Coordinates of C-alpha atoms in Angstrom, one line a residue:
X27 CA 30.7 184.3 52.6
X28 CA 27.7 185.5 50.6
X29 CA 29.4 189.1 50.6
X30 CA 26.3 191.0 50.5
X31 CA 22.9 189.2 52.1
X32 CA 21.0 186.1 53.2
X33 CA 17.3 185.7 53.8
X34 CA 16.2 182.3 54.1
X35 CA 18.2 179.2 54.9
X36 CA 17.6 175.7 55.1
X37 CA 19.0 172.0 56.3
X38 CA 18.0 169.0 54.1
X39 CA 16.2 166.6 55.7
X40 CA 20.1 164.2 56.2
X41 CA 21.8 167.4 57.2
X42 CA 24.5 167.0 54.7
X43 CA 23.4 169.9 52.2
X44 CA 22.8 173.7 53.5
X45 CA 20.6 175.9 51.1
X46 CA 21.3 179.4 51.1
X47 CA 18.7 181.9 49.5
X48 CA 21.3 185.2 48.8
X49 CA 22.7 187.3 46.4
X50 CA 25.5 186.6 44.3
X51 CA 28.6 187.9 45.9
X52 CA 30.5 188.2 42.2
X53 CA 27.3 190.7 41.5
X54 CA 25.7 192.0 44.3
X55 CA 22.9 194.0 42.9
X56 CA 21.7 191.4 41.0
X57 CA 18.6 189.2 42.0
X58 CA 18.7 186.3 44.6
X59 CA 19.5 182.7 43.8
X60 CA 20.3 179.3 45.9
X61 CA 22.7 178.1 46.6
X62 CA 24.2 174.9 48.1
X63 CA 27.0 174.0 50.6
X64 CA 28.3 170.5 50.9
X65 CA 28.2 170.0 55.1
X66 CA 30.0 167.0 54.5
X67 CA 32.8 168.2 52.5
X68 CA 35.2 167.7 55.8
X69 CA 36.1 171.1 57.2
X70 CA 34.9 175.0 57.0
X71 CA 37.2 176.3 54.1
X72 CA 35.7 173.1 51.9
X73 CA 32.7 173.8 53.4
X74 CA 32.8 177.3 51.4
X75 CA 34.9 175.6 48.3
X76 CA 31.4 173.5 47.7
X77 CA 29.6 176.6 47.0
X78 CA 27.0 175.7 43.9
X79 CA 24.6 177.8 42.7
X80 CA 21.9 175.4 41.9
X81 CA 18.7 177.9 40.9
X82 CA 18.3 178.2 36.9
X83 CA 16.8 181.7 37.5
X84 CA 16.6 184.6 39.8
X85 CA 13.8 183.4 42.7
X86 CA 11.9 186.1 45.2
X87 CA 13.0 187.2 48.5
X88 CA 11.8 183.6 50.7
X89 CA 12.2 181.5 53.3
X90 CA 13.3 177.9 52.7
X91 CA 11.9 175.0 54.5
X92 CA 11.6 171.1 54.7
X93 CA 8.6 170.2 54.1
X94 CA 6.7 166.7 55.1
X95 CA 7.6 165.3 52.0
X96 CA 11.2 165.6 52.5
X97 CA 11.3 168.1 49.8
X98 CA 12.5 172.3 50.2
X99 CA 9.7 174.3 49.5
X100 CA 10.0 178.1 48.6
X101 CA 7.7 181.1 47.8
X102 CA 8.1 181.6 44.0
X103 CA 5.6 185.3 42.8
X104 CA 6.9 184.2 39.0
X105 CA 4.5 181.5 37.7
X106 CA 6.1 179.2 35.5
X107 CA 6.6 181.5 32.7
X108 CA 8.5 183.7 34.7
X109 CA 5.7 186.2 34.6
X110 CA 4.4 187.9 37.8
X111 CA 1.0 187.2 37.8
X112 CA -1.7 189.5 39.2
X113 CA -2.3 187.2 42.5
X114 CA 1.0 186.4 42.9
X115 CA 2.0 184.7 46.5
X116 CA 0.6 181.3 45.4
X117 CA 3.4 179.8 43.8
X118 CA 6.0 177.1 45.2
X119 CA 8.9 176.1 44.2
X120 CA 11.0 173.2 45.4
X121 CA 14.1 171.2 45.4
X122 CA 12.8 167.8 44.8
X123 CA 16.1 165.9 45.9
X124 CA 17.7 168.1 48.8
X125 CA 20.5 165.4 49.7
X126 CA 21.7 165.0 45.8
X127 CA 25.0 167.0 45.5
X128 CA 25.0 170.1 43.2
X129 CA 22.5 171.0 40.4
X130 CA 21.6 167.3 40.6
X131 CA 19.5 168.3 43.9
X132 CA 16.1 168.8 41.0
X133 CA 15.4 172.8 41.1
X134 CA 11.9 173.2 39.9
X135 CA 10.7 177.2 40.2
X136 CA 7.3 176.0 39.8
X137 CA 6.5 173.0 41.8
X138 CA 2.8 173.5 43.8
X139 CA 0.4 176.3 42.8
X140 CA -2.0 177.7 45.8
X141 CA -5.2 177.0 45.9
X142 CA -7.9 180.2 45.6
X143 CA -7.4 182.9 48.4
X144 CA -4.5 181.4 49.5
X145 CA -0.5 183.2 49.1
X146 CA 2.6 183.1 50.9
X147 CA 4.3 185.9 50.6
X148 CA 8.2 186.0 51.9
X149 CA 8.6 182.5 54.0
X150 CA 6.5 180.0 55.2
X151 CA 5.0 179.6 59.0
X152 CA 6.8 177.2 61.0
X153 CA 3.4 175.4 61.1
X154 CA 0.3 175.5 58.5
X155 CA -2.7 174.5 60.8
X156 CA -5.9 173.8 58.5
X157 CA -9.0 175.4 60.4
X158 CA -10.9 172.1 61.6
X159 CA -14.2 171.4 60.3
X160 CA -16.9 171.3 62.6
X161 CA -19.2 167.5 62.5
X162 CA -22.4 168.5 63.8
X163 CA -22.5 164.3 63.7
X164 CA -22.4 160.9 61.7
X165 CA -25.9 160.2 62.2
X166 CA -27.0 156.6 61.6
X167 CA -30.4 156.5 59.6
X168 CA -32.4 153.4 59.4
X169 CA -33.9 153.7 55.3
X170 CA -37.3 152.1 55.8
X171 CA -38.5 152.9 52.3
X172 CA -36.9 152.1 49.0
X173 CA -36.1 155.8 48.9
X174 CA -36.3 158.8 51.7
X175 CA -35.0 162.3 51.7
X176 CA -31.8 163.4 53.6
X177 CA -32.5 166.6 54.9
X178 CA -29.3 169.1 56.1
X179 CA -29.1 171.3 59.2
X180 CA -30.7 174.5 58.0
X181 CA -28.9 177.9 58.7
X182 CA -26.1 177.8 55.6
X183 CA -25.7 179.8 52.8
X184 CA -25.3 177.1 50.2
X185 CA -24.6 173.1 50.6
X186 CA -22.9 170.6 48.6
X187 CA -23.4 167.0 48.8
X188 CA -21.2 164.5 48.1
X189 CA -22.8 163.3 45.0
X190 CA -23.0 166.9 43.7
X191 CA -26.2 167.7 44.4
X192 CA -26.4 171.9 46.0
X193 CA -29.4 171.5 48.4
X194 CA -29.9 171.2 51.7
X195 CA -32.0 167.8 51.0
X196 CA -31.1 164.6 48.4
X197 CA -33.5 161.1 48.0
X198 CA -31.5 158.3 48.6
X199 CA -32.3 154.7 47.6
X200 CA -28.5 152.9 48.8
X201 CA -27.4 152.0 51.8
X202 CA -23.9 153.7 52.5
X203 CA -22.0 157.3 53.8
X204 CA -23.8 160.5 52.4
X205 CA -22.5 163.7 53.7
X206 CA -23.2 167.4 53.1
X207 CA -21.0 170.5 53.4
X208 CA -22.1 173.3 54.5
X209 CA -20.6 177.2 54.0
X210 CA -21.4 180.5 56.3
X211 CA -18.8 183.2 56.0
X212 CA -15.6 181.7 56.0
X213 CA -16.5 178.6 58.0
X214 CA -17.5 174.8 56.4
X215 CA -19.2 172.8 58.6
X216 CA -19.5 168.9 57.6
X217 CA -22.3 166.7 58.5
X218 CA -22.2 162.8 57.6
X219 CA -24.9 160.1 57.5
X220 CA -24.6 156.4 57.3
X221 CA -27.5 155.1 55.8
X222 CA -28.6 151.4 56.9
X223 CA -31.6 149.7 55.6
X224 CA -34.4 148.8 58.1
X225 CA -35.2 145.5 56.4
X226 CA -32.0 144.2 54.4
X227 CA -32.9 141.4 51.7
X228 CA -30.2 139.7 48.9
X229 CA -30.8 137.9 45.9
X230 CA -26.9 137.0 46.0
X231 CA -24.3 137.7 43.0
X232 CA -25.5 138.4 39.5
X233 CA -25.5 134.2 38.5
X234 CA -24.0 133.1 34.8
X235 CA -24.4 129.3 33.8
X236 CA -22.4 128.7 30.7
X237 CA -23.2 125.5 29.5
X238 CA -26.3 123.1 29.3
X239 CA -27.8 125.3 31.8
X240 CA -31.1 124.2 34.0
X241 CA -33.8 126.5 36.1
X242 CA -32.4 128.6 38.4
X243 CA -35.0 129.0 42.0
X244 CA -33.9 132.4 43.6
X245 CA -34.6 132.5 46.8
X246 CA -34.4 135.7 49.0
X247 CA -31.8 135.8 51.6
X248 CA -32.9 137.9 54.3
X249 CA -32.8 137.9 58.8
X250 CA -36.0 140.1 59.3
X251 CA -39.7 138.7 59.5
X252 CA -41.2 139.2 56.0
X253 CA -44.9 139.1 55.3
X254 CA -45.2 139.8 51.6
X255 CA -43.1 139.6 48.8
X256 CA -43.5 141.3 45.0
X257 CA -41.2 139.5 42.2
X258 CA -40.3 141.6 38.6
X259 CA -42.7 139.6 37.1
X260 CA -45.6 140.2 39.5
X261 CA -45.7 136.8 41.4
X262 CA -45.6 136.8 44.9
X263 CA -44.0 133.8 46.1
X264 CA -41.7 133.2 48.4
X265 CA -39.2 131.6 45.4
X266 CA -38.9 132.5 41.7
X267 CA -37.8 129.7 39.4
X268 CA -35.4 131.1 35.9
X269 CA -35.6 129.7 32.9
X270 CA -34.4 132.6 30.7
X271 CA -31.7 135.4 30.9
X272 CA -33.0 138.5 32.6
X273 CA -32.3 141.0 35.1
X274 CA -34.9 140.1 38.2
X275 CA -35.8 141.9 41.4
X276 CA -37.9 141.1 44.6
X277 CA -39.2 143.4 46.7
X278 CA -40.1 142.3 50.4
X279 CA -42.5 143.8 53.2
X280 CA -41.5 143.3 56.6
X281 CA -43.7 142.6 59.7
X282 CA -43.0 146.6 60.7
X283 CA -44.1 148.2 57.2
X284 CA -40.0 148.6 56.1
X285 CA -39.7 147.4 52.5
X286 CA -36.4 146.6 50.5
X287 CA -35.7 144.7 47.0
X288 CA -32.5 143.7 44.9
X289 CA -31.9 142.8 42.0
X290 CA -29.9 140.0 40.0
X291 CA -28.4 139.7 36.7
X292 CA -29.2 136.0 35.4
X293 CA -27.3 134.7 31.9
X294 CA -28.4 131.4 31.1
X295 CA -25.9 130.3 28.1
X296 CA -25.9 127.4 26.2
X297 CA -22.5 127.3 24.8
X298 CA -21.9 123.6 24.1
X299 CA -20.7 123.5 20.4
X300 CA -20.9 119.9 19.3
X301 CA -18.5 118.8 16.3
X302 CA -19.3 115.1 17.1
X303 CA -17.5 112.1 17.5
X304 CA -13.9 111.7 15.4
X305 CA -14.2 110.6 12.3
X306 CA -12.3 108.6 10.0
X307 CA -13.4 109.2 6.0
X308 CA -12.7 105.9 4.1
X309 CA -13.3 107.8 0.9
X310 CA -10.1 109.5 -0.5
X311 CA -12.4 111.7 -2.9
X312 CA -14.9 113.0 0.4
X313 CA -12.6 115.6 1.1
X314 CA -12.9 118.6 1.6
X315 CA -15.6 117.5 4.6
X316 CA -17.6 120.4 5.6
X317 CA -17.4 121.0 9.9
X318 CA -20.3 123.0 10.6
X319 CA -21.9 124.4 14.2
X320 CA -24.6 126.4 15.4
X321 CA -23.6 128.9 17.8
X322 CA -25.7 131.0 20.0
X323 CA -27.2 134.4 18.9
X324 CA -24.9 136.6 20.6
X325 CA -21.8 133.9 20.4
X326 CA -18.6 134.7 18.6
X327 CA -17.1 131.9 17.3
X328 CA -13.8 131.0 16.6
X329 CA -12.1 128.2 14.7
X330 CA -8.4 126.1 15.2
X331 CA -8.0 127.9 11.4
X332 CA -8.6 131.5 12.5
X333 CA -12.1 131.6 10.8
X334 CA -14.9 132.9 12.3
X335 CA -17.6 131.6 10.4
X336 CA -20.2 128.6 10.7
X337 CA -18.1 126.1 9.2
X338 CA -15.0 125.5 7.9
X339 CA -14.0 123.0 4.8
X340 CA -11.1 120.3 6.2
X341 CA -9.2 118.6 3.3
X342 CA -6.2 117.2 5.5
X343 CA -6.2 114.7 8.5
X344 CA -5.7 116.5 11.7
X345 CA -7.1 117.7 15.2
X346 CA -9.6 120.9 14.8
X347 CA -11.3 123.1 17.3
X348 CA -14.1 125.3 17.6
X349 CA -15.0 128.4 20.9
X350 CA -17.8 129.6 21.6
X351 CA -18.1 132.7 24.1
X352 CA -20.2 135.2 25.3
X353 CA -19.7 137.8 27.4
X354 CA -17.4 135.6 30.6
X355 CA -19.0 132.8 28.7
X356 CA -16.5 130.2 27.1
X357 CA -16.9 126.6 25.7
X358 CA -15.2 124.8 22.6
X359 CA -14.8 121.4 21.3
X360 CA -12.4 119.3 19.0
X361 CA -12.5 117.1 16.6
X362 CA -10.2 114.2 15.0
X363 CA -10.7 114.1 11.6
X364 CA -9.0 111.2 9.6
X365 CA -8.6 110.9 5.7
X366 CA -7.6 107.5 4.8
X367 CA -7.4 105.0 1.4
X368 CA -7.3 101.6 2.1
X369 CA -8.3 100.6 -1.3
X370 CA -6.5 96.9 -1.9
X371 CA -5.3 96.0 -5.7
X372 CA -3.5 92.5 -5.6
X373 CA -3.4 93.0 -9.5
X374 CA -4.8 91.0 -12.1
X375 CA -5.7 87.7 -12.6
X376 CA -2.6 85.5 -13.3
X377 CA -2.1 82.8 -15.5
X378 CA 1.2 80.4 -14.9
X379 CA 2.8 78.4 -16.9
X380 CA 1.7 74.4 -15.7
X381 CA 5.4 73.0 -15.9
X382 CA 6.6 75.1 -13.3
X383 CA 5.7 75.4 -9.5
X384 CA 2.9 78.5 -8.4
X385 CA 4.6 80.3 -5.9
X386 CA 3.0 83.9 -6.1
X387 CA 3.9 86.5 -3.5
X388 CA 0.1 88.7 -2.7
X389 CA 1.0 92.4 -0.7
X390 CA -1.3 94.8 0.5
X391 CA -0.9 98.4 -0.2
X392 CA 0.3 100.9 2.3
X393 CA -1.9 100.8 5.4
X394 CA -2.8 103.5 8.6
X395 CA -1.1 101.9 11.9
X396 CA -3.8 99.9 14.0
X397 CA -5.5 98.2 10.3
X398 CA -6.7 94.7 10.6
X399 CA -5.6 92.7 8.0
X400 CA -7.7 89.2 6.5
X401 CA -6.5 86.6 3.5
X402 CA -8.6 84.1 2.7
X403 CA -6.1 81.9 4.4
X404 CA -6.9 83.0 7.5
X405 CA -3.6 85.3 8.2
X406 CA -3.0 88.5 9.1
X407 CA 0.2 89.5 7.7
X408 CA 0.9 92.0 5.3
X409 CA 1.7 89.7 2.4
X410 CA 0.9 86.1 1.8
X411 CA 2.1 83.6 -0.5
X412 CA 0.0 81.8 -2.9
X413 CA 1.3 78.2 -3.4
X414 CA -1.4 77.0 -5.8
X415 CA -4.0 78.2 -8.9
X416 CA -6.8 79.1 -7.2
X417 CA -8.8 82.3 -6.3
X418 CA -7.1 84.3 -3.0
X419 CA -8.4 87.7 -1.3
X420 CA -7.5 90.1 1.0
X421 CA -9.8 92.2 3.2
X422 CA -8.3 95.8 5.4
X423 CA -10.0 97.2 7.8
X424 CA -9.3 100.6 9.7
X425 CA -12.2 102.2 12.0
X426 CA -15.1 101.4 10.2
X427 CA -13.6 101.5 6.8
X428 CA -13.4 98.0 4.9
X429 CA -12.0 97.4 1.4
X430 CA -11.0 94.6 0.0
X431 CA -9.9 92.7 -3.6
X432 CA -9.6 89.5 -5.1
X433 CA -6.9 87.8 -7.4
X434 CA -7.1 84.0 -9.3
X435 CA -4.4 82.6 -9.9
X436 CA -4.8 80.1 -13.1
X437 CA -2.5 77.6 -14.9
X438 CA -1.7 76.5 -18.1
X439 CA 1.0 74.8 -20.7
X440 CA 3.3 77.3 -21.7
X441 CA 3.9 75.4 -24.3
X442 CA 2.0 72.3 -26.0
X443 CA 3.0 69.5 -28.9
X444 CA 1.2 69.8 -31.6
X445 CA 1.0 67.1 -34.5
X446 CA -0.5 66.1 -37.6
X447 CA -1.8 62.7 -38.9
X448 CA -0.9 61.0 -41.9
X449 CA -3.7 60.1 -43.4
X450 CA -7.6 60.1 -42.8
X451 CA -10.8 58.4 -43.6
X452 CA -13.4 60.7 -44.2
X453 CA -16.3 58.1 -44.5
X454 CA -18.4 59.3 -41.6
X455 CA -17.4 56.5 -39.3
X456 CA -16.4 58.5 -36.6
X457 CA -12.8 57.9 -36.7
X458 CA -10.4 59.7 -38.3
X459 CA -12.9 61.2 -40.9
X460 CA -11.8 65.4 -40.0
X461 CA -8.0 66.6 -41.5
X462 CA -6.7 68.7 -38.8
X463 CA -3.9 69.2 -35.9
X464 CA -3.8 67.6 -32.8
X465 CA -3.5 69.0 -29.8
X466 CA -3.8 68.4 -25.9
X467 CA -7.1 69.2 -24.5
X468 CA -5.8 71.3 -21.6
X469 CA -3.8 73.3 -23.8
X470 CA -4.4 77.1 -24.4
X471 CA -4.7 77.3 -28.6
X472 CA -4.7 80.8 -29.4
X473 CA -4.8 80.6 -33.2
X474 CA -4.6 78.2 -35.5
X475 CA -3.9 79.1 -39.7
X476 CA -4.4 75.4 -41.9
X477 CA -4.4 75.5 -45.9
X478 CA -4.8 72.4 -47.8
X479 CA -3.4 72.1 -51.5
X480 CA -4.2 69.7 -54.4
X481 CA -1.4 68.1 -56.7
X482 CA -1.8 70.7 -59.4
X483 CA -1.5 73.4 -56.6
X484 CA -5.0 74.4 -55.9
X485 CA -6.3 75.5 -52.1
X486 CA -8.6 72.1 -51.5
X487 CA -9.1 73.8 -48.1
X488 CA -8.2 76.6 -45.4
X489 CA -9.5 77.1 -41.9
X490 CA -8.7 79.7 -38.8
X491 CA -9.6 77.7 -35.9
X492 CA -10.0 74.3 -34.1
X493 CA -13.7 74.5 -34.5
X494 CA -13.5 72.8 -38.3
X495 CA -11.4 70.5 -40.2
X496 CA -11.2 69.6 -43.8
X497 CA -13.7 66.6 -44.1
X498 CA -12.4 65.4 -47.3
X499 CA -14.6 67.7 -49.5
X500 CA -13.9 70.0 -52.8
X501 CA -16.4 72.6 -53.9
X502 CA -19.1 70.5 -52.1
X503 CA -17.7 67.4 -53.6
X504 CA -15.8 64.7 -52.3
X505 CA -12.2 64.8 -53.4
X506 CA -10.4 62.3 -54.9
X507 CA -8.2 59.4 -53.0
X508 CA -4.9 60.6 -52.9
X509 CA -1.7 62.5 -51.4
X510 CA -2.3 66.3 -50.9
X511 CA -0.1 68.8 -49.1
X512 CA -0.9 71.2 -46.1
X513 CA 0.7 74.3 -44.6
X514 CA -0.1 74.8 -40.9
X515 CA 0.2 77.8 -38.2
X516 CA -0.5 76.9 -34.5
X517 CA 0.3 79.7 -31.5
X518 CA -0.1 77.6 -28.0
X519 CA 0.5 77.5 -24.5
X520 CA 0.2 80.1 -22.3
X521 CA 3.6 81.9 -23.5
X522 CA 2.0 81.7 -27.0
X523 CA 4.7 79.9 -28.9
X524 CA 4.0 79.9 -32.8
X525 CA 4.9 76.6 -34.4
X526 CA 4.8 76.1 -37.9
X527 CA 4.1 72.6 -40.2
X528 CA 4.5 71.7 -43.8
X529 CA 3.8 68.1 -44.9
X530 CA 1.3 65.5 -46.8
X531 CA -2.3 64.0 -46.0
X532 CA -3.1 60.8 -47.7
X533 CA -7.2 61.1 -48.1
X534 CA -8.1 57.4 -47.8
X535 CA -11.8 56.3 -49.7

């Protein structure tokens, strides 16, 4: 139904689509473009109805075929700015997605340009047969020295070895495949080589020891009799012992003259960063504590605080880490690091009133879970009660931290009876010869204000403690027998009470 022409035609790969290269029946003398029939669309009249034009531009007289890929190919001479270039035939186009319905089938004008020499020009060959290289052989070539020449079949007008190299010889030093390509006219002729050692030796992998690491003995690893051996550091032992990183090598002699080495990589690492053991700090002013490690040369380091640095100030209890690492190289350690006050303060030293009962409740201070706790009872609780005056303490310990603090506990009258005499006899005698109050011994006097007066109103005497008392003297004189009046102050007992007295003396000659 293409009303004018067809040149090229092709199935997809399912058989559901056809693809019709033709011109547009609506405009005859226009170019050609694809189009696409729906085979599946049930009967010939659909069949015709599914007509879609699915090229985006005019395309070249060409046939269409499936190619290996699944894929329509087509010759294209526009390249893929729609020019026509000067070597045109080497441009394919394609539909990418030949069972997709419609335009959704992927069009692409420019899909695979030809290599040099090469064109199609108006369809493509049933079948593309590639002219066969010709092996000449895959030779097997025993490498008796640590490096030989490969040499090429002669004959060729230029040769290309698979590492590059354009001669008809290369020096090898590997085992492994080697081949060389060889051009005369139009033909390439390929010749391979599969080079084995004569005398195979192996130091094994390349060896890394991270941590803590020890000598290393290398021993050669080889099948074939060997009657000499040459290490890199010109011994010639059958072992090498390693203390250091390095690269090493060996070569070995074998009974028939063959030699052959290797070589080994060797990183001894000592990446063992030590922050020591956990640690408790008993003083509450250490911090910040200073973590510090020495790290390899070439280490990096890395801390559980993101620095990268030697050391890092801690001021908080917690868990901290440090890494080393070098290279595949990787080693840390942690830390516990404990800030605790276990400073005791039962308070000062008490003083009780003597008329009532001591019964003193002693606490310690906040402790850290697992502290041992010791009164000078014996117990281990966290508070204790004191039933009597006497002198209690209270020792904490936590890790190797110890503090500890002491408390008395004293008693005394909180309040005392003080009195005066009527009379005295100063006469040196020994009794009653001193004018002043009287007061229990075990009571706490804490001041004391006497003031004797005469009959005409005169100060006979005045004193401020209990040291003194008026001896019956006046201006270094003894006073006169007689009735005299006193005015008195006392503060006693442990609560301090201030008493006060006004009354008579008799002085008795």
């Amino acid at each position: 139904d293409t009303g004018h022409a067809a040149f090229g035609c092709a199935f997809s790969p399912g058989n559901t689509r056809l693809y019709v290269l033709a011109k547009d029946a609506a405009s005859p003398l226009s170019g050609w473009n694809i189009f696409q029939y729906d085979m599946a669309a049930g009967t010939p009249a659909a069949i015709r109805q599914s007509k879609t034009k699915v090229s985006t531009g005019y395309v070249p007289r060409s046939q269409l075929k499936v190619g290996p890929d699944r894929r329509i190919y087509f010759g294209n001479s526009r390249d893929a700015s729609g020019n026509l270039p000067a070597d045109r035939g080497r441009i394919l186009g394609a539909i990418l997605s030949p069972e997709a319905l419609g335009t959704a089938c992927g069009f692409v004008p420019h899909a695979v340009e030809l290599l040099d020499s090469t064109s199609m020009i108006y369809g493509l060959s049933h079948e593309v047969t590639p002219m066969r290289d010709s092996m000449f052989s895959k030779q097997i070539v025993q490498r008796c020295l640590e490096s030989e020449w490969l040499e090429a079949p002669p004959g060729y007008e230029s040769y290309a070895w698979n590492d590059g190299t354009q001669s008809n010889r290369i020096m090898i030093s590997a085992d492994g495949l080697y081949w060389v390509t060889g051009k005369k006219g139009c033909v390439t002729h390929v010749d391979t080589f599969e080079v084995r050692a004569a005398v195979s030796v192996s130091l094994g992998n390349d060896t890394v020891v991270c941590t803590n690491p020890q000598p290393i003995t290398l021993r050669p690893d080889t099948d074939d009799p060997i009657t000499g051996y040459l290490w890199s550091d010109g011994s010639a032992g059958r072992t090498l012992v390693v203390r250091s990183s390095g690269v090493y090598w060996v070569k070995v002699t074998a009974a028939n003259g063959c030699v052959a080495s290797d070589t080994i990589h060797v990183t001894l690492t000592n990446l063992a960063p030590d922050l020591g053991n956990d640690t408790v700090y008993c003083d509450p002013a250490a911090a910040p504590v200073t973590l510090s490690v020495t790290p390899p040369p070439l280490a990096s380091v890395l801390w559980s605080t993101g620095s990268t640095g030697h050391s890092i100030d801690v001021k908080e209890s917690g868990v901290y880490w440090v890494q080393f690492r070098e290279g595949i190289c990787e080693a840390s350690d942690t830390i516990r690091a404990t800030f605790t006050d276990i400073r005791q303060y039962l308070g000062s030293d008490q003083l009780l009133c003597r008329e009532k009962p001591v019964m003193v409740q002693l606490g310690t201070d906040v402790l850290p879970s697992g502290s041992r706790i010791l009164w000078s009872d014996g117990s281990g609780s966290q508070t204790m009660i004191a039933g009597d005056t006497g002198v209690y303490w209270v020792e904490v310990q936590y890790a190797q931290c110890i503090e500890s603090d002491t408390i008395a506990i004293r008693s005394e009258f909180c309040d005392c009876p003080v009195s005066f005499p009527t009379a005295f006899t100063p006469n040196g005698d020994g009794l009653n010869d001193v004018f002043r109050p009287v007061i229990g011994n075990e009571c706490l006097v804490s001041d004391v204000g006497l003031v004797v007066y005469n009959r005409w109103g005169e100060t006979v005497f005045s004193m401020q403690s209990m040291a003194s008392g008026w001896d019956g003297s006046y201006k270094g004189a003894l006073a006169e027998a007689g009735v005299y009046m006193y005015h008195a102050t006392v503060t006693v007992g442990t609560e301090r009470h201030v008493k006060q007295f006004k009354g008579d003396i008799t002085l008795v000659r």
